[in-house]
PDB file of C-alpha atoms in Angstrom:
ATOM      1  CA  MET A 156      13.924  -4.383   4.631  1.00 61.00           C
ATOM      2  CA  GLU A 157      12.520  -5.550   7.921  1.00 70.00           C
ATOM      3  CA  ALA A 158      10.718  -2.201   8.448  1.00 87.00           C
ATOM      4  CA  LEU A 159       8.916  -2.617   4.984  1.00 87.00           C
ATOM      5  CA  HIS A 160       7.752  -5.893   5.991  1.00 86.00           C
ATOM      6  CA  HIS A 161       6.493  -4.531   9.329  1.00 91.00           C
ATOM      7  CA  VAL A 162       4.573  -1.805   7.459  1.00 92.00           C
ATOM      8  CA  ARG A 163       3.132  -4.256   5.109  1.00 92.00           C
ATOM      9  CA  ASP A 164       1.985  -6.612   7.955  1.00 90.00           C
ATOM     10  CA  VAL A 165       0.752  -4.062  10.301  1.00 92.00           C
ATOM     11  CA  THR A 166      -0.992  -1.716   7.844  1.00 92.00           C
ATOM     12  CA  TYR A 167      -2.019  -4.341   5.260  1.00 92.00           C
ATOM     13  CA  GLY A 168      -2.149  -7.540   7.476  1.00 91.00           C
ATOM     14  CA  GLU A 169      -0.077  -9.509   5.089  1.00 91.00           C
ATOM     15  CA  ASP A 170       0.880 -12.165   7.398  1.00 91.00           C
ATOM     16  CA  ALA A 171      -2.742 -13.035   7.891  1.00 92.00           C
ATOM     17  CA  SER A 172      -3.359 -13.107   4.130  1.00 91.00           C
ATOM     18  CA  ARG A 173      -4.962 -16.090   2.633  1.00 93.00           C
ATOM     19  CA  ILE A 174      -3.346 -15.547  -0.662  1.00 93.00           C
ATOM     20  CA  ARG A 175      -0.702 -18.357  -0.649  1.00 91.00           C
ATOM     21  CA  THR A 176      -0.490 -20.020  -4.054  1.00 94.00           C
ATOM     22  CA  GLY A 177       1.194 -19.399  -7.378  1.00 95.00           C
ATOM     23  CA  THR A 178       2.607 -15.904  -8.093  1.00 96.00           C
ATOM     24  CA  ALA A 179      -0.199 -14.124  -6.374  1.00 96.00           C
ATOM     25  CA  PRO A 180       1.647 -13.603  -3.053  1.00 94.00           C
ATOM     26  CA  LEU A 181       4.639 -11.994  -4.810  1.00 94.00           C
ATOM     27  CA  LEU A 182       2.236  -9.889  -6.949  1.00 96.00           C
ATOM     28  CA  MET A 183       0.463  -8.721  -3.730  1.00 94.00           C
ATOM     29  CA  ALA A 184       3.695  -7.775  -2.052  1.00 93.00           C
ATOM     30  CA  THR A 185       4.714  -5.894  -5.070  1.00 95.00           C
ATOM     31  CA  LEU A 186       1.446  -3.906  -5.153  1.00 94.00           C
ATOM     32  CA  ARG A 187       1.784  -3.075  -1.524  1.00 94.00           C
ATOM     33  CA  ASN A 188       5.359  -2.008  -1.898  1.00 95.00           C
ATOM     34  CA  LEU A 189       4.294   0.243  -4.901  1.00 94.00           C
ATOM     35  CA  ALA A 190       1.495   1.741  -2.725  1.00 94.00           C
ATOM     36  CA  ILE A 191       3.798   2.357   0.192  1.00 95.00           C
ATOM     37  CA  GLY A 192       6.439   3.884  -2.088  1.00 94.00           C
ATOM     38  CA  LEU A 193       4.037   6.141  -3.658  1.00 94.00           C
ATOM     39  CA  MET A 194       2.644   7.397  -0.302  1.00 95.00           C
ATOM     40  CA  ARG A 195       6.216   7.894   0.822  1.00 95.00           C
ATOM     41  CA  GLN A 196       6.996   9.882  -2.261  1.00 94.00           C
ATOM     42  CA  ALA A 197       3.984  12.070  -1.573  1.00 95.00           C
ATOM     43  CA  GLY A 198       5.583  12.920   1.750  1.00 96.00           C
ATOM     44  CA  TRP A 199       3.751  10.658   4.106  1.00 96.00           C
ATOM     45  CA  ASN A 200       5.414   9.262   7.156  1.00 95.00           C
ATOM     46  CA  ASN A 201       2.459   7.396   8.626  1.00 96.00           C
ATOM     47  CA  ILE A 202       1.504   4.809   5.967  1.00 96.00           C
ATOM     48  CA  ALA A 203      -1.550   3.738   7.835  1.00 96.00           C
ATOM     49  CA  ALA A 204      -2.937   7.247   7.903  1.00 97.00           C
ATOM     50  CA  ALA A 205      -2.036   7.711   4.198  1.00 97.00           C
ATOM     51  CA  ALA A 206      -3.885   4.425   3.276  1.00 96.00           C
ATOM     52  CA  ASP A 207      -6.969   5.691   5.272  1.00 96.00           C
ATOM     53  CA  HIS A 208      -6.863   9.111   3.418  1.00 97.00           C
ATOM     54  CA  TYR A 209      -6.554   7.479  -0.208  1.00 95.00           C
ATOM     55  CA  ARG A 210      -9.087   4.717   0.655  1.00 94.00           C
ATOM     56  CA  SER A 211     -11.718   7.408   1.323  1.00 96.00           C
ATOM     57  CA  ARG A 212     -10.447   9.824  -1.532  1.00 95.00           C
ATOM     58  CA  PRO A 213      -9.764   7.696  -4.490  1.00 92.00           C
ATOM     59  CA  ASP A 214      -9.577  10.828  -6.628  1.00 92.00           C
ATOM     60  CA  HIS A 215      -6.281  11.660  -4.588  1.00 93.00           C
ATOM     61  CA  ALA A 216      -5.114   8.123  -4.966  1.00 91.00           C
ATOM     62  CA  THR A 217      -5.483   8.374  -8.939  1.00 90.00           C
ATOM     63  CA  ALA A 218      -3.581  11.721  -8.684  1.00 89.00           C
ATOM     64  CA  LEU A 219      -0.596   9.871  -7.233  1.00 86.00           C
ATOM     65  CA  LEU A 220      -0.503   7.785 -10.487  1.00 85.00           C
ATOM     66  CA  LYS A 221      -1.330  10.724 -12.648  1.00 81.00           C
ATOM     67  CA  ILE A 222      -4.533   8.934 -13.842  1.00 75.00           C
ATOM     68  CA  THR A 223      -7.537  10.996 -14.975  1.00 68.00           C
ATOM     69  CA  HIS A 224     -10.818   9.675 -14.982  1.00 61.00           C
TER      70      HIS A 224
END
């Protein structure tokens, strides 16, 4: 579990996030976990590299979710 937190903090800057009220922090952690899980399922070991890849190629990201546009 600590390894996942480390990835979320280092790659997504979770500890520096200003989202702190209500259910928003839990929602954001859940979305980050989903993204990390999808990238790992796609075969990525380096989550930072995967995030950069998908950030610049949204069509590849939607393919992970099997969403067509």
